[in-house]
GROMACS .gro file of C-alpha atoms in nm:
model
  374
    1UNK     CA    1  11.133   3.434  12.612
    2UNK     CA    2  10.937   3.173  12.418
    3UNK     CA    3  10.972   3.149  12.038
    4UNK     CA    4  10.769   3.396  11.832
    5UNK     CA    5  10.433   3.268  11.708
    6UNK     CA    6  10.493   3.413  11.360
    7UNK     CA    7  10.799   3.421  11.140
    8UNK     CA    8  10.678   3.739  10.965
    9UNK     CA    9  10.426   4.010  11.040
   10UNK     CA   10  10.332   4.192  10.721
   11UNK     CA   11  10.200   4.542  10.785
   12UNK     CA   12   9.941   4.637  10.525
   13UNK     CA   13   9.696   4.423  10.324
   14UNK     CA   14   9.675   4.614   9.998
   15UNK     CA   15   9.821   4.464   9.683
   16UNK     CA   16  10.171   4.489   9.829
   17UNK     CA   17  10.087   4.319  10.157
   18UNK     CA   18   9.865   4.054  10.001
   19UNK     CA   19  10.119   3.956   9.735
   20UNK     CA   20  10.422   3.943   9.966
   21UNK     CA   21  10.222   3.748  10.224
   22UNK     CA   22  10.123   3.497   9.956
   23UNK     CA   23  10.488   3.451   9.857
   24UNK     CA   24  10.623   3.430  10.214
   25UNK     CA   25  10.337   3.204  10.323
   26UNK     CA   26  10.473   2.925  10.106
   27UNK     CA   27  10.779   2.906  10.330
   28UNK     CA   28  10.695   3.058  10.669
   29UNK     CA   29  10.434   3.139  10.934
   30UNK     CA   30  10.288   3.478  10.843
   31UNK     CA   31  10.033   3.721  10.982
   32UNK     CA   32   9.906   4.031  10.797
   33UNK     CA   33   9.799   4.336  10.997
   34UNK     CA   34   9.566   4.580  10.819
   35UNK     CA   35   9.454   4.908  10.974
   36UNK     CA   36   9.127   4.936  10.781
   37UNK     CA   37   8.811   4.726  10.798
   38UNK     CA   38   8.886   4.558  10.465
   39UNK     CA   39   9.207   4.489  10.270
   40UNK     CA   40   9.285   4.720   9.978
   41UNK     CA   41   9.094   5.025  10.100
   42UNK     CA   42   9.354   5.284   9.996
   43UNK     CA   43   9.575   5.280   9.681
   44UNK     CA   44   9.476   4.930   9.567
   45UNK     CA   45   9.106   5.011   9.564
   46UNK     CA   46   9.159   5.338   9.375
   47UNK     CA   47   9.383   5.227   9.089
   48UNK     CA   48   9.327   5.336   8.729
   49UNK     CA   49   9.382   4.967   8.655
   50UNK     CA   50   9.615   4.931   8.359
   51UNK     CA   51   9.929   4.735   8.274
   52UNK     CA   52  10.151   4.963   8.069
   53UNK     CA   53  10.504   4.860   7.977
   54UNK     CA   54  10.663   5.206   8.003
   55UNK     CA   55  10.492   5.313   8.324
   56UNK     CA   56  10.744   5.383   8.598
   57UNK     CA   57  11.042   5.425   8.366
   58UNK     CA   58  11.322   5.192   8.251
   59UNK     CA   59  11.408   5.076   8.602
   60UNK     CA   60  11.058   4.935   8.648
   61UNK     CA   61  11.029   4.778   8.300
   62UNK     CA   62  11.192   4.445   8.401
   63UNK     CA   63  10.937   4.397   8.680
   64UNK     CA   64  10.649   4.491   8.450
   65UNK     CA   65  10.755   4.261   8.167
   66UNK     CA   66  10.823   3.972   8.404
   67UNK     CA   67  10.479   4.017   8.562
   68UNK     CA   68  10.293   4.037   8.231
   69UNK     CA   69  10.306   3.666   8.161
   70UNK     CA   70  10.176   3.577   8.507
   71UNK     CA   71   9.892   3.829   8.483
   72UNK     CA   72   9.790   3.707   8.138
   73UNK     CA   73   9.816   3.339   8.231
   74UNK     CA   74   9.579   3.389   8.525
   75UNK     CA   75   9.328   3.593   8.323
   76UNK     CA   76   9.386   3.934   8.482
   77UNK     CA   77   9.466   4.127   8.160
   78UNK     CA   78   9.245   4.246   7.875
   79UNK     CA   79   9.429   4.405   7.584
   80UNK     CA   80   9.357   4.775   7.520
   81UNK     CA   81   9.663   4.947   7.374
   82UNK     CA   82   9.800   5.287   7.472
   83UNK     CA   83   9.869   5.609   7.286
   84UNK     CA   84  10.116   5.872   7.401
   85UNK     CA   85  10.011   6.184   7.213
   86UNK     CA   86  10.173   6.518   7.138
   87UNK     CA   87  10.166   6.831   6.924
   88UNK     CA   88  10.432   6.964   6.690
   89UNK     CA   89  10.608   7.136   6.981
   90UNK     CA   90  10.625   6.801   7.165
   91UNK     CA   91  10.835   6.627   6.900
   92UNK     CA   92  11.154   6.646   7.107
   93UNK     CA   93  10.974   6.487   7.403
   94UNK     CA   94  10.851   6.211   7.173
   95UNK     CA   95  11.206   6.150   7.050
   96UNK     CA   96  11.339   6.134   7.407
   97UNK     CA   97  11.069   5.885   7.504
   98UNK     CA   98  11.163   5.652   7.220
   99UNK     CA   99  11.533   5.682   7.306
  100UNK     CA  100  11.466   5.619   7.676
  101UNK     CA  101  11.296   5.287   7.614
  102UNK     CA  102  11.514   5.165   7.329
  103UNK     CA  103  11.658   4.826   7.417
  104UNK     CA  104  11.437   4.772   7.725
  105UNK     CA  105  11.214   4.514   7.558
  106UNK     CA  106  10.898   4.725   7.544
  107UNK     CA  107  10.702   4.727   7.220
  108UNK     CA  108  10.638   5.078   7.089
  109UNK     CA  109  10.572   5.222   6.743
  110UNK     CA  110  10.586   5.584   6.625
  111UNK     CA  111  10.267   5.699   6.451
  112UNK     CA  112  10.200   5.995   6.228
  113UNK     CA  113   9.891   6.213   6.236
  114UNK     CA  114   9.680   5.981   6.019
  115UNK     CA  115   9.751   5.679   6.236
  116UNK     CA  116   9.683   5.877   6.551
  117UNK     CA  117   9.348   6.018   6.441
  118UNK     CA  118   9.238   5.678   6.311
  119UNK     CA  119   9.278   5.534   6.662
  120UNK     CA  120   9.145   5.832   6.856
  121UNK     CA  121   8.817   5.996   6.748
  122UNK     CA  122   8.729   6.353   6.848
  123UNK     CA  123   9.095   6.454   6.869
  124UNK     CA  124   9.170   6.817   6.789
  125UNK     CA  125   9.379   6.884   6.478
  126UNK     CA  126   9.687   7.023   6.652
  127UNK     CA  127   9.755   6.681   6.810
  128UNK     CA  128   9.963   6.523   6.537
  129UNK     CA  129  10.228   6.293   6.686
  130UNK     CA  130  10.196   5.967   6.878
  131UNK     CA  131  10.363   5.658   7.015
  132UNK     CA  132  10.156   5.341   7.001
  133UNK     CA  133  10.204   5.074   7.265
  134UNK     CA  134   9.990   4.778   7.156
  135UNK     CA  135  10.049   4.552   7.458
  136UNK     CA  136   9.890   4.788   7.714
  137UNK     CA  137   9.602   4.614   7.892
  138UNK     CA  138   9.339   4.669   8.158
  139UNK     CA  139   9.405   4.486   8.485
  140UNK     CA  140   9.137   4.318   8.693
  141UNK     CA  141   9.273   4.476   9.011
  142UNK     CA  142   9.009   4.338   9.245
  143UNK     CA  143   9.050   3.990   9.099
  144UNK     CA  144   9.429   4.001   9.134
  145UNK     CA  145   9.406   4.126   9.492
  146UNK     CA  146   9.163   3.849   9.586
  147UNK     CA  147   9.387   3.598   9.406
  148UNK     CA  148   9.677   3.683   9.636
  149UNK     CA  149   9.461   3.694   9.948
  150UNK     CA  150   9.328   3.349   9.860
  151UNK     CA  151   9.679   3.207   9.807
  152UNK     CA  152   9.787   3.356  10.138
  153UNK     CA  153   9.491   3.212  10.329
  154UNK     CA  154   9.538   2.870  10.170
  155UNK     CA  155   9.901   2.876  10.289
  156UNK     CA  156   9.781   2.941  10.643
  157UNK     CA  157   9.847   3.316  10.655
  158UNK     CA  158   9.636   3.494  10.917
  159UNK     CA  159   9.485   3.822  10.790
  160UNK     CA  160   9.369   4.055  11.063
  161UNK     CA  161   9.180   4.375  10.977
  162UNK     CA  162   9.106   4.668  11.208
  163UNK     CA  163   9.457   4.608  11.345
  164UNK     CA  164   9.630   4.943  11.310
  165UNK     CA  165   9.986   4.914  11.441
  166UNK     CA  166  10.048   5.153  11.729
  167UNK     CA  167  10.378   5.025  11.868
  168UNK     CA  168  10.682   4.819  11.769
  169UNK     CA  169  10.960   4.700  11.994
  170UNK     CA  170  11.232   4.439  11.952
  171UNK     CA  171  11.380   4.226  12.225
  172UNK     CA  172  11.588   3.906  12.217
  173UNK     CA  173  11.544   3.846  11.846
  174UNK     CA  174  11.172   3.909  11.804
  175UNK     CA  175  10.923   4.191  11.766
  176UNK     CA  176  10.631   4.281  11.989
  177UNK     CA  177  10.366   4.456  11.785
  178UNK     CA  178  10.080   4.638  11.954
  179UNK     CA  179   9.763   4.735  11.770
  180UNK     CA  180   9.488   4.991  11.824
  181UNK     CA  181   9.252   4.718  11.942
  182UNK     CA  182   9.487   4.632  12.228
  183UNK     CA  183   9.638   4.312  12.091
  184UNK     CA  184  10.004   4.223  12.108
  185UNK     CA  185  10.144   4.014  11.825
  186UNK     CA  186  10.490   3.861  11.828
  187UNK     CA  187  10.697   3.787  11.518
  188UNK     CA  188  11.057   3.720  11.435
  189UNK     CA  189  11.053   3.977  11.152
  190UNK     CA  190  10.843   4.258  11.010
  191UNK     CA  191  10.767   4.329  10.644
  192UNK     CA  192  10.678   4.693  10.591
  193UNK     CA  193  10.411   4.697  10.317
  194UNK     CA  194  10.231   4.999  10.459
  195UNK     CA  195  10.226   5.212  10.142
  196UNK     CA  196  10.197   5.581  10.227
  197UNK     CA  197  10.263   5.498  10.595
  198UNK     CA  198  10.588   5.306  10.524
  199UNK     CA  199  10.825   5.567  10.667
  200UNK     CA  200  10.605   5.610  10.974
  201UNK     CA  201  10.617   5.236  11.038
  202UNK     CA  202  10.995   5.241  10.996
  203UNK     CA  203  11.029   5.522  11.249
  204UNK     CA  204  10.805   5.335  11.492
  205UNK     CA  205  11.039   5.036  11.462
  206UNK     CA  206  11.348   5.249  11.521
  207UNK     CA  207  11.459   5.203  11.159
  208UNK     CA  208  11.572   5.494  10.947
  209UNK     CA  209  11.300   5.620  10.709
  210UNK     CA  210  11.412   5.604  10.345
  211UNK     CA  211  11.222   5.909  10.223
  212UNK     CA  212  10.894   5.755  10.103
  213UNK     CA  213  10.673   6.043   9.983
  214UNK     CA  214  10.296   6.002   9.927
  215UNK     CA  215  10.165   6.193   9.624
  216UNK     CA  216   9.795   6.245   9.558
  217UNK     CA  217   9.654   6.137   9.220
  218UNK     CA  218   9.301   6.245   9.115
  219UNK     CA  219   9.060   6.066   8.881
  220UNK     CA  220   8.715   6.172   8.762
  221UNK     CA  221   8.457   5.969   8.573
  222UNK     CA  222   8.294   6.170   8.294
  223UNK     CA  223   7.972   6.113   8.102
  224UNK     CA  224   8.046   6.224   7.747
  225UNK     CA  225   7.856   6.255   7.420
  226UNK     CA  226   7.888   6.053   7.216
  227UNK     CA  227   7.970   5.769   7.456
  228UNK     CA  228   8.333   5.661   7.466
  229UNK     CA  229   8.387   5.353   7.245
  230UNK     CA  230   8.479   5.039   7.434
  231UNK     CA  231   8.791   4.983   7.224
  232UNK     CA  232   8.937   5.329   7.285
  233UNK     CA  233   9.302   5.301   7.393
  234UNK     CA  234   9.449   5.445   7.707
  235UNK     CA  235   9.555   5.797   7.606
  236UNK     CA  236   9.846   5.974   7.777
  237UNK     CA  237   9.994   6.318   7.717
  238UNK     CA  238  10.364   6.285   7.637
  239UNK     CA  239  10.423   6.587   7.864
  240UNK     CA  240  10.248   6.419   8.157
  241UNK     CA  241   9.953   6.659   8.191
  242UNK     CA  242   9.665   6.410   8.161
  243UNK     CA  243   9.554   6.060   8.075
  244UNK     CA  244   9.214   5.908   8.005
  245UNK     CA  245   9.062   5.568   7.929
  246UNK     CA  246   8.710   5.435   7.864
  247UNK     CA  247   8.491   5.255   8.115
  248UNK     CA  248   8.143   5.134   8.012
  249UNK     CA  249   8.081   5.428   7.780
  250UNK     CA  250   8.225   5.677   8.027
  251UNK     CA  251   8.577   5.817   8.049
  252UNK     CA  252   8.814   5.801   8.342
  253UNK     CA  253   9.022   6.117   8.336
  254UNK     CA  254   9.320   6.228   8.545
  255UNK     CA  255   9.528   6.548   8.537
  256UNK     CA  256   9.829   6.324   8.613
  257UNK     CA  257   9.872   6.522   8.933
  258UNK     CA  258  10.134   6.444   9.196
  259UNK     CA  259  10.050   6.657   9.499
  260UNK     CA  260  10.257   6.587   9.812
  261UNK     CA  261  10.035   6.468  10.095
  262UNK     CA  262  10.050   6.337  10.447
  263UNK     CA  263   9.946   5.970  10.470
  264UNK     CA  264   9.567   5.985  10.484
  265UNK     CA  265   9.237   5.875  10.335
  266UNK     CA  266   9.291   6.084  10.022
  267UNK     CA  267   9.005   6.289   9.876
  268UNK     CA  268   8.989   6.474   9.542
  269UNK     CA  269   9.021   6.852   9.529
  270UNK     CA  270   8.779   7.048   9.309
  271UNK     CA  271   9.070   7.238   9.155
  272UNK     CA  272   9.235   6.917   9.033
  273UNK     CA  273   8.911   6.789   8.880
  274UNK     CA  274   8.859   7.124   8.705
  275UNK     CA  275   9.220   7.120   8.583
  276UNK     CA  276   9.172   6.773   8.437
  277UNK     CA  277   8.859   6.881   8.252
  278UNK     CA  278   9.026   7.196   8.118
  279UNK     CA  279   9.314   6.991   7.980
  280UNK     CA  280   9.079   6.730   7.834
  281UNK     CA  281   8.881   6.998   7.650
  282UNK     CA  282   9.203   7.126   7.493
  283UNK     CA  283   9.261   6.781   7.344
  284UNK     CA  284   8.923   6.659   7.219
  285UNK     CA  285   8.585   6.791   7.108
  286UNK     CA  286   8.389   6.540   7.315
  287UNK     CA  287   8.097   6.702   7.494
  288UNK     CA  288   8.111   6.656   7.871
  289UNK     CA  289   7.761   6.596   8.004
  290UNK     CA  290   7.855   6.546   8.366
  291UNK     CA  291   8.110   6.441   8.625
  292UNK     CA  292   7.963   6.126   8.776
  293UNK     CA  293   8.233   6.030   9.023
  294UNK     CA  294   8.565   6.160   9.148
  295UNK     CA  295   8.824   6.003   9.374
  296UNK     CA  296   9.188   6.028   9.476
  297UNK     CA  297   9.457   5.793   9.596
  298UNK     CA  298   9.811   5.819   9.726
  299UNK     CA  299  10.102   5.687   9.518
  300UNK     CA  300  10.416   5.656   9.728
  301UNK     CA  301  10.770   5.701   9.594
  302UNK     CA  302  11.125   5.672   9.722
  303UNK     CA  303  11.354   5.965   9.631
  304UNK     CA  304  11.480   5.790   9.314
  305UNK     CA  305  11.126   5.673   9.224
  306UNK     CA  306  11.230   5.307   9.228
  307UNK     CA  307  11.068   5.059   9.467
  308UNK     CA  308  11.228   4.949   9.793
  309UNK     CA  309  11.249   4.572   9.843
  310UNK     CA  310  11.434   4.363  10.098
  311UNK     CA  311  11.606   4.371  10.438
  312UNK     CA  312  11.681   4.700  10.606
  313UNK     CA  313  12.061   4.741  10.619
  314UNK     CA  314  12.067   4.860  10.980
  315UNK     CA  315  11.763   4.722  11.163
  316UNK     CA  316  11.760   4.350  11.227
  317UNK     CA  317  11.441   4.170  11.134
  318UNK     CA  318  11.291   4.468  10.946
  319UNK     CA  319  11.216   4.437  10.574
  320UNK     CA  320  11.084   4.680  10.314
  321UNK     CA  321  10.821   4.625  10.045
  322UNK     CA  322  10.726   4.981   9.965
  323UNK     CA  323  10.771   5.283   9.738
  324UNK     CA  324  10.586   5.124   9.446
  325UNK     CA  325  10.426   5.442   9.316
  326UNK     CA  326  10.151   5.380   9.061
  327UNK     CA  327  10.314   5.066   8.924
  328UNK     CA  328  10.276   4.837   9.224
  329UNK     CA  329   9.978   4.652   9.082
  330UNK     CA  330  10.114   4.591   8.734
  331UNK     CA  331  10.443   4.463   8.880
  332UNK     CA  332  10.292   4.267   9.170
  333UNK     CA  333  10.386   3.911   9.062
  334UNK     CA  334  10.755   3.977   8.995
  335UNK     CA  335  10.789   4.235   9.274
  336UNK     CA  336  10.652   4.006   9.544
  337UNK     CA  337  10.868   3.717   9.424
  338UNK     CA  338  11.182   3.936   9.412
  339UNK     CA  339  11.116   4.069   9.761
  340UNK     CA  340  11.039   3.727   9.908
  341UNK     CA  341  11.358   3.585   9.760
  342UNK     CA  342  11.560   3.871   9.910
  343UNK     CA  343  11.394   3.836  10.251
  344UNK     CA  344  11.424   3.457  10.264
  345UNK     CA  345  11.766   3.436  10.101
  346UNK     CA  346  11.635   3.224   9.814
  347UNK     CA  347  11.778   3.202   9.464
  348UNK     CA  348  11.611   3.331   9.150
  349UNK     CA  349  11.351   3.137   8.954
  350UNK     CA  350  11.199   3.162   8.608
  351UNK     CA  351  10.991   3.466   8.704
  352UNK     CA  352  11.279   3.672   8.840
  353UNK     CA  353  11.589   3.559   8.655
  354UNK     CA  354  11.754   3.842   8.469
  355UNK     CA  355  11.617   4.115   8.697
  356UNK     CA  356  11.884   4.334   8.856
  357UNK     CA  357  11.741   4.344   9.206
  358UNK     CA  358  12.028   4.552   9.348
  359UNK     CA  359  11.865   4.872   9.222
  360UNK     CA  360  11.566   4.807   9.453
  361UNK     CA  361  11.765   4.730   9.770
  362UNK     CA  362  11.698   4.953  10.074
  363UNK     CA  363  12.073   4.992  10.127
  364UNK     CA  364  12.091   5.232   9.831
  365UNK     CA  365  11.885   5.480  10.030
  366UNK     CA  366  12.072   5.460  10.360
  367UNK     CA  367  12.090   5.813  10.495
  368UNK     CA  368  11.843   5.943  10.234
  369UNK     CA  369  11.632   6.140  10.480
  370UNK     CA  370  11.933   6.297  10.648
  371UNK     CA  371  12.075   6.396  10.312
  372UNK     CA  372  11.746   6.542  10.198
  373UNK     CA  373  11.707   6.756  10.510
  374UNK     CA  374  12.072   6.839  10.564
   0.00000   0.00000   0.00000
């Protein structure tokens, strides 16, 4: 058999696939296979678009903080600030939140009622406790995605859309990859950046799925009166029942839902939109004049809700870059670098030094599906 044309075939061209392809493309011959007509059609194109230090929990914080400098340096962040809010009965949850992130390097400040209401107009009186996170910022998601696609293309990475993978087989040290359009691509190794489809790709390759679960998240765009001020912070319920943020005078609102789903082109359910509005009206006295848009995306998690980066422990030439939940965009720079270093056997650099990458290794989840079903 002749040598494979590609060193790596990356499956998926969302933020995960684009960023890992850009990193691998500096060192190897790479092709990206995307099922849809354009890259970023699913989770990447439906992000609520914020960089928030606490999002994803303490295990994700090192990736988020390491990525923040890169995102700011390249002009992808615009400071907004975030407020976690609660009522008197939520004080214990507030205390736990502060304790959870103590010593992680995130910047948070406890606010009283006066400080909360000064930052958040139209808030109902019973909301009296808050945690202020000043560093929270909006992310230019489309710009960041195109940034990585451009780096990949400049490095010679081939990006092929409308190339849904339908078959994977390995023989004599390389993979044969068949696509829905009838092509066969050969590569020495595969990088599974397929998001909600990651376990399905693993099964197709004969690798053991690690228990990646897609969860639907709903967002609605509201027209409110008065219009939402441009400097309104991201607002999150400490109990995880909603969040909202401004967008050109409108509000983006989510019920913070996590509804298990099959991998699919996710669509919003009327119930979830209505639930979000009901919760919003219990928090503020803003008048809702209309729901202008609604959408949903799938956020995919491993069983321990940490990402999965690096070589599969049992299947030769198969690598994971998946399970990034809702934090895959805000951690993209450090995550892609960490994964590329693990896949290529490279040492750490300034972006990744100090990150304990062992907690993201696929080996920690060996047998996860069998354990979950047994």
